Tab-separated table of C-alpha atoms in Angstrom:
chain	number	residue	atom	x	y	z
A	1	UNK	CA	0.130	0.027	0.071
A	2	UNK	CA	1.583	3.368	-1.007
A	3	UNK	CA	2.619	5.714	1.535
A	4	UNK	CA	-0.374	8.315	2.522
A	5	UNK	CA	0.406	12.294	1.798
A	6	UNK	CA	0.283	13.204	5.259
A	7	UNK	CA	2.710	10.424	6.106
A	8	UNK	CA	5.210	12.074	3.004
A	9	UNK	CA	4.505	16.014	3.760
A	10	UNK	CA	5.391	14.708	8.259
A	11	UNK	CA	8.533	13.277	6.715
A	12	UNK	CA	9.156	15.799	4.795
A	13	UNK	CA	8.275	17.895	7.830
A	14	UNK	CA	10.616	15.659	10.181
A	15	UNK	CA	13.641	16.010	7.375
A	16	UNK	CA	13.062	18.764	5.123
A	17	UNK	CA	11.749	19.284	1.951
A	18	UNK	CA	14.752	17.724	0.028
A	19	UNK	CA	15.739	14.188	1.572
A	20	UNK	CA	12.662	13.324	1.488
A	21	UNK	CA	12.532	11.213	-1.978
A	22	UNK	CA	10.156	9.402	-4.413
A	23	UNK	CA	10.641	9.985	-7.790
A	24	UNK	CA	11.203	6.512	-10.426
A	25	UNK	CA	15.320	6.548	-10.630
A	26	UNK	CA	15.275	7.045	-6.736
A	27	UNK	CA	14.121	3.717	-6.386
A	28	UNK	CA	15.171	2.451	-8.955
A	29	UNK	CA	18.601	2.995	-8.015
A	30	UNK	CA	17.582	1.299	-4.610
A	31	UNK	CA	16.492	-1.459	-5.598
A	32	UNK	CA	19.216	-3.453	-5.932
A	33	UNK	CA	22.418	-3.990	-3.631
A	34	UNK	CA	25.440	-4.746	-4.802
A	35	UNK	CA	24.693	-8.304	-4.434
A	36	UNK	CA	22.677	-9.369	-7.327
A	37	UNK	CA	18.593	-9.860	-5.712
A	38	UNK	CA	15.108	-8.811	-7.542
A	39	UNK	CA	14.174	-5.239	-7.846
A	40	UNK	CA	12.438	-4.379	-5.095
A	41	UNK	CA	10.928	-0.496	-4.826
A	42	UNK	CA	10.461	1.474	-1.547
A	43	UNK	CA	7.719	4.064	-1.630
A	44	UNK	CA	10.465	6.812	-0.815
A	45	UNK	CA	13.826	7.143	0.672
A	46	UNK	CA	14.597	9.489	3.439
A	47	UNK	CA	18.003	11.053	4.410
A	48	UNK	CA	17.907	12.261	8.062
A	49	UNK	CA	20.707	13.948	9.828
A	50	UNK	CA	20.202	13.347	13.247
A	51	UNK	CA	19.266	10.723	15.647
A	52	UNK	CA	16.467	13.062	16.657
A	53	UNK	CA	15.295	12.590	12.877
A	54	UNK	CA	15.480	9.322	13.181
A	55	UNK	CA	13.688	8.605	15.654
A	56	UNK	CA	10.785	10.778	14.518
A	57	UNK	CA	10.952	8.749	11.304
A	58	UNK	CA	10.635	4.983	13.499
A	59	UNK	CA	7.944	7.068	15.381
A	60	UNK	CA	5.773	7.746	12.307
A	61	UNK	CA	6.490	4.669	10.852
A	62	UNK	CA	5.334	2.646	13.669
A	63	UNK	CA	2.724	4.763	14.305
A	64	UNK	CA	1.359	4.098	11.022
A	65	UNK	CA	2.732	0.315	10.222
A	66	UNK	CA	4.460	1.332	7.376
A	67	UNK	CA	7.955	-0.610	7.156
A	68	UNK	CA	11.479	0.465	7.085
A	69	UNK	CA	14.573	-0.321	6.159
A	70	UNK	CA	17.950	1.043	6.991
A	71	UNK	CA	20.560	1.432	3.956
A	72	UNK	CA	24.186	1.189	4.387
A	73	UNK	CA	26.141	1.689	1.756
A	74	UNK	CA	24.869	-0.527	-0.474
A	75	UNK	CA	27.033	-3.349	-0.758
A	76	UNK	CA	25.741	-6.405	0.306
A	77	UNK	CA	23.130	-7.717	0.940
A	78	UNK	CA	20.208	-8.532	2.338
A	79	UNK	CA	20.276	-5.304	4.229
A	80	UNK	CA	18.257	-3.698	0.887
A	81	UNK	CA	15.562	-5.638	0.866
A	82	UNK	CA	12.892	-3.910	0.567
A	83	UNK	CA	8.855	-3.831	-0.438
A	84	UNK	CA	7.050	-0.500	-0.708
A	85	UNK	CA	7.539	1.381	2.969
A	86	UNK	CA	10.785	4.206	3.335
A	87	UNK	CA	14.912	3.971	3.157
A	88	UNK	CA	16.304	5.405	5.721
A	89	UNK	CA	19.325	6.342	4.036
A	90	UNK	CA	22.636	6.905	6.382
A	91	UNK	CA	24.512	8.502	4.051
A	92	UNK	CA	23.973	12.169	5.414
A	93	UNK	CA	25.260	10.571	9.426
A	94	UNK	CA	28.350	10.039	8.627
A	95	UNK	CA	30.954	12.508	11.140
A	96	UNK	CA	34.055	11.256	12.829
A	97	UNK	CA	32.516	12.965	16.793
A	98	UNK	CA	34.811	12.010	19.029
A	99	UNK	CA	38.904	10.488	18.858
A	100	UNK	CA	40.178	9.088	22.609
A	101	UNK	CA	43.991	8.083	22.785
A	102	UNK	CA	43.563	7.321	26.016
A	103	UNK	CA	41.367	4.792	25.754
A	104	UNK	CA	42.180	4.308	21.826
A	105	UNK	CA	38.622	4.645	21.441
A	106	UNK	CA	36.663	6.234	18.522
A	107	UNK	CA	32.565	7.250	18.181
A	108	UNK	CA	32.058	7.884	14.139
A	109	UNK	CA	27.894	7.816	13.032
A	110	UNK	CA	26.608	5.014	11.091
A	111	UNK	CA	26.716	6.145	7.719
A	112	UNK	CA	30.654	7.618	7.411
A	113	UNK	CA	32.628	5.139	5.318
A	114	UNK	CA	35.392	3.117	6.661
A	115	UNK	CA	37.962	5.036	3.908
A	116	UNK	CA	36.763	7.822	5.745
A	117	UNK	CA	37.579	6.394	9.187
A	118	UNK	CA	40.891	5.059	8.552
A	119	UNK	CA	41.663	8.920	6.766
A	120	UNK	CA	40.969	10.567	10.222
A	121	UNK	CA	42.267	8.169	12.666
A	122	UNK	CA	45.988	8.290	10.762
A	123	UNK	CA	46.468	11.707	10.775
A	124	UNK	CA	46.240	10.235	14.759
A	125	UNK	CA	48.522	7.574	13.603
A	126	UNK	CA	46.347	5.658	14.047
A	127	UNK	CA	44.117	2.892	12.061
A	128	UNK	CA	41.433	0.646	12.418
A	129	UNK	CA	41.690	-3.633	13.528
A	130	UNK	CA	39.634	-4.551	11.150
A	131	UNK	CA	39.275	-3.531	7.429
A	132	UNK	CA	35.911	-5.037	5.547
A	133	UNK	CA	35.268	-7.556	3.079
A	134	UNK	CA	34.071	-5.374	0.590
A	135	UNK	CA	36.635	-2.681	0.561
A	136	UNK	CA	36.804	1.303	1.621
A	137	UNK	CA	33.468	2.395	0.579
A	138	UNK	CA	31.315	-0.141	2.753
A	139	UNK	CA	29.665	2.237	6.092
A	140	UNK	CA	30.006	1.649	9.874
A	141	UNK	CA	26.975	1.219	9.801
A	142	UNK	CA	26.937	-1.973	7.137
A	143	UNK	CA	29.709	-3.507	8.831
A	144	UNK	CA	28.549	-3.740	11.654
A	145	UNK	CA	25.129	-4.155	11.334
A	146	UNK	CA	25.355	-5.920	7.826
A	147	UNK	CA	25.811	-9.693	6.988
A	148	UNK	CA	29.955	-10.215	7.422
A	149	UNK	CA	32.094	-8.921	10.524
A	150	UNK	CA	34.795	-10.443	8.544
A	151	UNK	CA	38.024	-8.266	7.210
A	152	UNK	CA	41.707	-8.408	6.433
A	153	UNK	CA	43.268	-8.821	10.153
A	154	UNK	CA	40.865	-10.430	12.015
A	155	UNK	CA	43.575	-13.475	12.575
A	156	UNK	CA	45.168	-11.523	15.101
A	157	UNK	CA	42.206	-8.994	16.458
A	158	UNK	CA	38.866	-11.004	15.016
A	159	UNK	CA	36.210	-10.571	13.447
A	160	UNK	CA	33.945	-6.950	14.180
A	161	UNK	CA	31.693	-7.646	17.457
A	162	UNK	CA	35.592	-8.136	19.512
A	163	UNK	CA	36.690	-4.772	18.852
A	164	UNK	CA	32.655	-2.823	19.255
A	165	UNK	CA	32.485	-1.455	22.506
A	166	UNK	CA	29.145	0.104	22.344
A	167	UNK	CA	26.095	1.322	19.754
A	168	UNK	CA	23.417	3.779	19.463
A	169	UNK	CA	20.637	2.404	18.273
A	170	UNK	CA	17.316	3.837	17.432
A	171	UNK	CA	14.504	0.907	18.601
A	172	UNK	CA	11.591	1.106	16.161
A	173	UNK	CA	9.399	2.912	18.812
A	174	UNK	CA	11.491	5.998	18.243
A	175	UNK	CA	13.391	4.735	21.911
A	176	UNK	CA	16.805	5.691	21.882
A	177	UNK	CA	19.178	3.397	23.610
A	178	UNK	CA	23.232	2.921	24.550
A	179	UNK	CA	25.108	0.580	24.401
A	180	UNK	CA	28.500	-0.309	26.265
A	181	UNK	CA	30.288	1.511	29.429
A	182	UNK	CA	28.980	5.048	27.213
A	183	UNK	CA	24.936	3.946	28.311
A	184	UNK	CA	26.206	5.279	32.329
A	185	UNK	CA	26.590	8.782	33.384
A	186	UNK	CA	29.653	10.663	33.211
A	187	UNK	CA	31.629	7.274	31.623
A	188	UNK	CA	33.016	7.653	28.079
A	189	UNK	CA	32.386	4.545	25.961
A	190	UNK	CA	35.374	2.861	26.247
A	191	UNK	CA	34.285	-0.580	27.051
A	192	UNK	CA	32.057	-3.373	26.057
A	193	UNK	CA	31.119	-5.780	29.248
A	194	UNK	CA	31.438	-3.215	31.692
A	195	UNK	CA	31.077	-5.347	35.523
A	196	UNK	CA	27.747	-7.466	33.069
A	197	UNK	CA	27.499	-8.422	30.351
A	198	UNK	CA	23.673	-7.329	30.613
A	199	UNK	CA	24.327	-4.097	30.745
A	200	UNK	CA	25.704	-3.783	27.203
A	201	UNK	CA	23.316	-5.322	24.426
A	202	UNK	CA	25.910	-4.339	21.736
A	203	UNK	CA	25.734	-7.914	20.007
A	204	UNK	CA	21.708	-8.288	19.439
A	205	UNK	CA	22.382	-6.116	17.130
A	206	UNK	CA	25.406	-6.978	15.700
A	207	UNK	CA	24.382	-8.544	12.338
A	208	UNK	CA	20.637	-8.185	12.818
A	209	UNK	CA	20.419	-6.599	9.376
A	210	UNK	CA	18.450	-4.281	10.666
A	211	UNK	CA	16.170	-5.704	11.778
A	212	UNK	CA	15.464	-4.811	15.014
A	213	UNK	CA	16.491	-1.395	15.373
A	214	UNK	CA	18.661	2.505	13.695
A	215	UNK	CA	22.715	2.001	14.281
A	216	UNK	CA	23.143	5.759	14.313
A	217	UNK	CA	26.504	5.482	16.365
A	218	UNK	CA	29.139	3.544	16.273
A	219	UNK	CA	32.343	3.062	19.459
A	220	UNK	CA	35.285	1.128	19.007
A	221	UNK	CA	38.289	0.589	18.788
A	222	UNK	CA	41.706	1.675	17.491
A	223	UNK	CA	45.015	0.111	16.655
A	224	UNK	CA	48.670	2.678	16.511
A	225	UNK	CA	50.169	2.682	13.020
A	226	UNK	CA	52.648	0.524	12.718
A	227	UNK	CA	56.004	0.503	10.695
A	228	UNK	CA	56.472	-2.256	9.035
A	229	UNK	CA	54.456	-4.190	6.946
A	230	UNK	CA	55.473	-8.253	4.844
A	231	UNK	CA	53.951	-10.017	2.988
A	232	UNK	CA	54.286	-13.833	1.701
A	233	UNK	CA	52.430	-16.500	-0.343
A	234	UNK	CA	52.693	-20.005	-1.806
A	235	UNK	CA	50.908	-21.746	-4.104
A	236	UNK	CA	49.380	-25.713	-2.704
A	237	UNK	CA	48.432	-28.296	-4.743
A	238	UNK	CA	45.271	-29.176	-2.498
A	239	UNK	CA	43.139	-28.521	0.896
A	240	UNK	CA	44.259	-30.416	3.249
A	241	UNK	CA	47.969	-28.781	2.898
A	242	UNK	CA	46.788	-25.359	2.931
A	243	UNK	CA	44.441	-26.216	5.710
A	244	UNK	CA	47.781	-27.185	7.180
A	245	UNK	CA	49.521	-24.791	6.662
A	246	UNK	CA	46.786	-21.803	7.753
A	247	UNK	CA	46.555	-23.918	11.096
A	248	UNK	CA	49.671	-24.031	12.150
A	249	UNK	CA	50.634	-20.133	11.093
A	250	UNK	CA	47.647	-19.174	13.187
A	251	UNK	CA	48.841	-21.023	16.400
A	252	UNK	CA	51.477	-20.359	16.019
A	253	UNK	CA	50.837	-16.582	16.587
A	254	UNK	CA	52.599	-15.905	12.956
A	255	UNK	CA	50.465	-13.450	11.575
A	256	UNK	CA	48.107	-10.273	11.760
A	257	UNK	CA	46.470	-12.126	8.726
A	258	UNK	CA	45.724	-14.877	6.542
A	259	UNK	CA	43.896	-15.376	3.645
A	260	UNK	CA	42.971	-18.563	1.465
A	261	UNK	CA	42.263	-18.122	-2.357
A	262	UNK	CA	41.995	-20.431	-4.843
A	263	UNK	CA	42.892	-19.954	-9.002
A	264	UNK	CA	40.285	-19.177	-9.842
A	265	UNK	CA	39.485	-15.856	-8.286
A	266	UNK	CA	43.261	-15.246	-9.673
A	267	UNK	CA	42.057	-16.232	-13.253
A	268	UNK	CA	39.346	-13.284	-12.774
A	269	UNK	CA	41.916	-11.148	-11.674
A	270	UNK	CA	44.105	-11.382	-14.370
A	271	UNK	CA	47.243	-13.144	-12.692
A	272	UNK	CA	47.617	-16.611	-13.428
A	273	UNK	CA	49.331	-18.801	-10.898
A	274	UNK	CA	50.051	-22.677	-11.612
A	275	UNK	CA	48.714	-23.970	-8.717
A	276	UNK	CA	44.728	-24.337	-7.367
A	277	UNK	CA	45.581	-22.837	-3.712
A	278	UNK	CA	47.065	-20.094	-2.491
A	279	UNK	CA	47.534	-19.083	1.209
A	280	UNK	CA	48.401	-15.174	1.575
A	281	UNK	CA	50.090	-14.240	5.155
A	282	UNK	CA	51.016	-10.453	5.702
A	283	UNK	CA	52.560	-9.088	9.145
A	284	UNK	CA	52.354	-6.111	10.666
A	285	UNK	CA	54.105	-4.290	13.189
A	286	UNK	CA	57.440	-3.254	14.270
A	287	UNK	CA	60.858	-4.333	12.162
A	288	UNK	CA	62.039	-7.043	14.213
A	289	UNK	CA	58.843	-8.245	14.900
A	290	UNK	CA	57.339	-8.482	11.115
A	291	UNK	CA	60.961	-10.193	10.324
A	292	UNK	CA	60.942	-12.962	12.860
A	293	UNK	CA	57.306	-13.911	12.647
A	294	UNK	CA	57.779	-13.811	8.763
A	295	UNK	CA	60.297	-16.748	8.813
A	296	UNK	CA	57.780	-18.431	11.161
A	297	UNK	CA	55.430	-18.264	8.984
A	298	UNK	CA	58.271	-18.976	5.913
A	299	UNK	CA	59.287	-21.541	7.165
A	300	UNK	CA	55.571	-23.822	8.579
A	301	UNK	CA	54.197	-23.206	4.898
A	302	UNK	CA	57.110	-24.591	3.108
A	303	UNK	CA	56.940	-27.705	5.896
A	304	UNK	CA	52.897	-27.665	4.931
A	305	UNK	CA	54.285	-28.715	1.415
A	306	UNK	CA	53.653	-25.205	0.328
A	307	UNK	CA	55.851	-23.603	-2.947
A	308	UNK	CA	56.766	-20.635	-2.649
A	309	UNK	CA	54.739	-17.458	-4.789
A	310	UNK	CA	55.708	-13.799	-5.470
A	311	UNK	CA	54.320	-11.501	-2.104
A	312	UNK	CA	51.758	-9.368	-4.747
A	313	UNK	CA	49.550	-11.805	-5.072
A	314	UNK	CA	49.295	-10.882	-1.234
A	315	UNK	CA	50.124	-8.042	-1.479
A	316	UNK	CA	46.616	-7.443	-4.340
A	317	UNK	CA	43.875	-8.062	-1.014
A	318	UNK	CA	45.879	-6.566	1.913
A	319	UNK	CA	43.528	-2.921	3.324
A	320	UNK	CA	41.539	-3.956	-0.348
A	321	UNK	CA	39.744	-6.656	0.910
A	322	UNK	CA	38.307	-8.500	-1.386
A	323	UNK	CA	37.210	-5.491	-3.025
A	324	UNK	CA	37.750	-7.762	-6.064
A	325	UNK	CA	33.880	-8.044	-6.583
A	326	UNK	CA	34.113	-4.659	-7.586
A	327	UNK	CA	37.289	-5.853	-10.130
A	328	UNK	CA	35.645	-8.531	-11.566
A	329	UNK	CA	32.186	-7.387	-12.696
A	330	UNK	CA	32.355	-7.245	-15.892
A	331	UNK	CA	31.622	-10.989	-15.462
A	332	UNK	CA	27.749	-10.719	-14.522
A	333	UNK	CA	25.872	-10.406	-11.630
A	334	UNK	CA	26.971	-12.172	-8.027
A	335	UNK	CA	26.246	-13.902	-4.576
A	336	UNK	CA	28.464	-15.028	-2.467
A	337	UNK	CA	28.011	-18.664	-0.979
A	338	UNK	CA	29.187	-18.776	2.446
A	339	UNK	CA	30.558	-21.204	5.248
A	340	UNK	CA	32.148	-20.425	9.849
A	341	UNK	CA	34.099	-24.409	9.951
A	342	UNK	CA	36.176	-25.666	11.615
A	343	UNK	CA	40.104	-27.042	10.048
A	344	UNK	CA	38.617	-30.602	10.248
A	345	UNK	CA	35.450	-29.306	8.612
A	346	UNK	CA	37.318	-26.970	5.642
A	347	UNK	CA	38.429	-29.290	3.412
A	348	UNK	CA	34.489	-30.862	2.874
A	349	UNK	CA	32.816	-26.953	3.335
A	350	UNK	CA	35.315	-26.093	0.263
A	351	UNK	CA	34.583	-29.207	-1.548
A	352	UNK	CA	30.924	-28.971	-1.554
A	353	UNK	CA	31.087	-24.997	-2.485
A	354	UNK	CA	32.840	-25.638	-5.209
A	355	UNK	CA	31.161	-28.721	-7.095
A	356	UNK	CA	28.382	-26.907	-6.446
A	357	UNK	CA	29.260	-24.290	-8.990
A	358	UNK	CA	31.110	-26.069	-11.131
A	359	UNK	CA	27.463	-28.194	-11.528
A	360	UNK	CA	25.405	-25.741	-12.639
A	361	UNK	CA	27.995	-23.792	-14.229
A	362	UNK	CA	28.746	-20.928	-12.540
A	363	UNK	CA	32.170	-19.346	-12.858
A	364	UNK	CA	33.485	-18.364	-9.170
A	365	UNK	CA	37.118	-17.865	-6.862
A	366	UNK	CA	36.875	-18.487	-3.436
A	367	UNK	CA	37.953	-16.271	-1.414
A	368	UNK	CA	38.653	-17.710	3.016
A	369	UNK	CA	39.887	-16.370	5.990
A	370	UNK	CA	41.700	-18.075	9.555
A	371	UNK	CA	39.558	-16.007	11.843
A	372	UNK	CA	40.432	-15.467	16.110
A	373	UNK	CA	41.447	-18.189	17.393
A	374	UNK	CA	41.309	-20.572	14.246
A	375	UNK	CA	38.549	-21.339	12.500
A	376	UNK	CA	37.605	-20.439	8.942
A	377	UNK	CA	35.090	-18.268	7.275
A	378	UNK	CA	35.479	-19.448	3.425
A	379	UNK	CA	33.265	-16.975	0.863
A	380	UNK	CA	32.622	-18.276	-2.348
A	381	UNK	CA	32.033	-15.184	-5.172
A	382	UNK	CA	29.698	-16.926	-8.070
A	383	UNK	CA	29.080	-14.816	-11.036
A	384	UNK	CA	26.519	-15.236	-13.039
A	385	UNK	CA	24.290	-13.941	-16.433
A	386	UNK	CA	20.942	-12.803	-14.720
A	387	UNK	CA	19.012	-13.323	-18.073
A	388	UNK	CA	20.084	-16.718	-18.722
A	389	UNK	CA	21.384	-18.839	-15.841
A	390	UNK	CA	19.859	-17.225	-12.685
A	391	UNK	CA	17.588	-20.256	-12.476
A	392	UNK	CA	20.929	-22.674	-12.826
A	393	UNK	CA	22.407	-19.572	-9.881
A	394	UNK	CA	19.627	-20.208	-7.605
A	395	UNK	CA	20.003	-23.979	-8.290
A	396	UNK	CA	23.698	-23.853	-6.950
A	397	UNK	CA	22.701	-21.552	-3.832
A	398	UNK	CA	19.824	-24.120	-2.595
A	399	UNK	CA	22.600	-27.324	-2.614
A	400	UNK	CA	25.293	-25.720	-1.567
A	401	UNK	CA	23.716	-24.472	1.351
A	402	UNK	CA	21.547	-27.663	1.778
A	403	UNK	CA	24.758	-29.485	1.994
A	404	UNK	CA	26.672	-27.579	4.082
A	405	UNK	CA	24.003	-27.912	6.405
A	406	UNK	CA	24.863	-31.035	7.449
A	407	UNK	CA	28.589	-30.992	7.887
A	408	UNK	CA	29.990	-30.939	11.466
A	409	UNK	CA	31.292	-28.545	12.156
A	410	UNK	CA	29.930	-26.009	10.258
A	411	UNK	CA	28.821	-22.710	11.313
A	412	UNK	CA	25.418	-21.498	9.973
A	413	UNK	CA	24.274	-17.717	9.385
A	414	UNK	CA	21.386	-18.602	11.271
A	415	UNK	CA	20.617	-19.173	14.388
A	416	UNK	CA	19.990	-22.735	16.314
A	417	UNK	CA	16.095	-23.283	16.604
A	418	UNK	CA	15.981	-23.330	20.404
A	419	UNK	CA	17.030	-19.973	20.860
A	420	UNK	CA	14.468	-19.083	17.739
A	421	UNK	CA	11.341	-18.620	20.085
A	422	UNK	CA	13.035	-16.620	22.289
A	423	UNK	CA	15.298	-13.991	19.813
A	424	UNK	CA	10.678	-13.794	18.228
A	425	UNK	CA	9.807	-12.419	21.529
A	426	UNK	CA	13.038	-9.943	21.484
A	427	UNK	CA	11.779	-8.703	18.138
A	428	UNK	CA	8.099	-8.874	19.229
A	429	UNK	CA	9.048	-6.604	22.290
A	430	UNK	CA	11.448	-4.525	20.587
A	431	UNK	CA	9.412	-4.204	17.281
A	432	UNK	CA	5.587	-4.888	18.562
A	433	UNK	CA	4.521	-3.579	15.128
A	434	UNK	CA	7.049	-4.920	12.617
A	435	UNK	CA	8.428	-2.779	10.611
A	436	UNK	CA	12.128	-3.263	10.898
A	437	UNK	CA	13.277	-4.637	7.598
A	438	UNK	CA	10.511	-7.850	7.191
A	439	UNK	CA	12.346	-8.125	4.276
A	440	UNK	CA	15.963	-10.100	5.996
A	441	UNK	CA	13.756	-11.581	9.491
A	442	UNK	CA	14.195	-14.528	8.014
A	443	UNK	CA	17.702	-14.730	7.026
A	444	UNK	CA	18.495	-13.682	11.151
A	445	UNK	CA	15.470	-15.987	12.849
A	446	UNK	CA	16.175	-19.237	10.834
A	447	UNK	CA	13.222	-19.807	8.900
A	448	UNK	CA	14.909	-19.665	5.897
A	449	UNK	CA	17.123	-22.556	6.705
A	450	UNK	CA	14.198	-24.522	8.428
A	451	UNK	CA	12.792	-23.899	4.223
A	452	UNK	CA	16.346	-25.105	2.883
A	453	UNK	CA	15.863	-28.082	4.828
A	454	UNK	CA	12.448	-28.780	4.110
A	455	UNK	CA	13.164	-28.952	0.292
A	456	UNK	CA	14.724	-32.635	-0.967
A	457	UNK	CA	17.966	-32.316	-2.617
A	458	UNK	CA	17.836	-33.779	-6.683
A	459	UNK	CA	18.797	-36.778	-5.910
A	460	UNK	CA	16.960	-36.938	-2.371
A	461	UNK	CA	13.573	-37.227	-4.443
């Protein structure tokens, strides 16, 4: 149902005449993200500039039971799913609010890009612990609230939830809440779990895909800039050998970043390699520290059967964090098949995903990270012609997803069934009218996993 003129007029009163956009070309521009999905059009797009404006928009939407989807940089899915209603584009909320060198933290509005955060931090001699999967154009809000919290340096610093120390969130009813130590009067935001973890609910909103509220501010840790960076790369003949090397390097504490690529991704980048798999290890720190860790990592990779390669293979993705997505976009629309798993399950997961793409003739490339303390998050990016291969692509994604769910130590991107009722109660309490990104709730709640499980594979029919 289209928005009434009364609602549109009130939105214009809240954020300003020029920041409510309903022209067809605007709605079309917001109907997709960079990851392909069928177009779904909002009724209007609003661009607030303050948390108070976000709060007023959500109160209006809640009172009128209008769906709301927060929009970040549009660099991933499925945060951009919308079917009518309001998209809140956070692009104008892009300020650095505070850089606190004493506590090694910073606070920014959620619409700021990672690129701009890094530039501001480097002026003071600091950097982000991680650089996100989809490159520096990702917004901080999209990074924290979106589907992936990994990035370069994840082997050392862990996923983004490990270095987020506080959030400001506008709930669907318009209430503004603060998490972390900053929620206490006269206390700076410098730690996420002060005394009692119930006082800090950051993780409730992490990766919730805009289904529980709108993140307006993020406080996080920063790290000092370092004097040396060194890369090594090794080719491997099979995934078990690469797995042994990556796990050994991580357990030895000999890497800041460990990335796994296959020859397909380098072919897409027009950098052919003579081995089916490549392990990239980067170290960052003081010169003596980096030199010693490089030496340890080199020997461990060699002992596992690796073949030394030019360091350019590792330097390619360092600090650009897999933005080969953009570089290879000419190969077609793309989306990811992904899994989190232990090293014991890694070879099987890799085979399932690669065989699934091959069966349906989908061009693809593999990339993965060793994550702190010692597990794998792996992705394949599948490229396809949306006019001729969409059905094949969807079938491949379905088969891959279902098979992965049967592998031990494979951690899905949805909540497990015993806790789904609790999560639904939380959703109902925070969002009584179900207005927040309803198209993405199935991905968070576990409904999608149950649907996949219920449909038989071709060889099960």
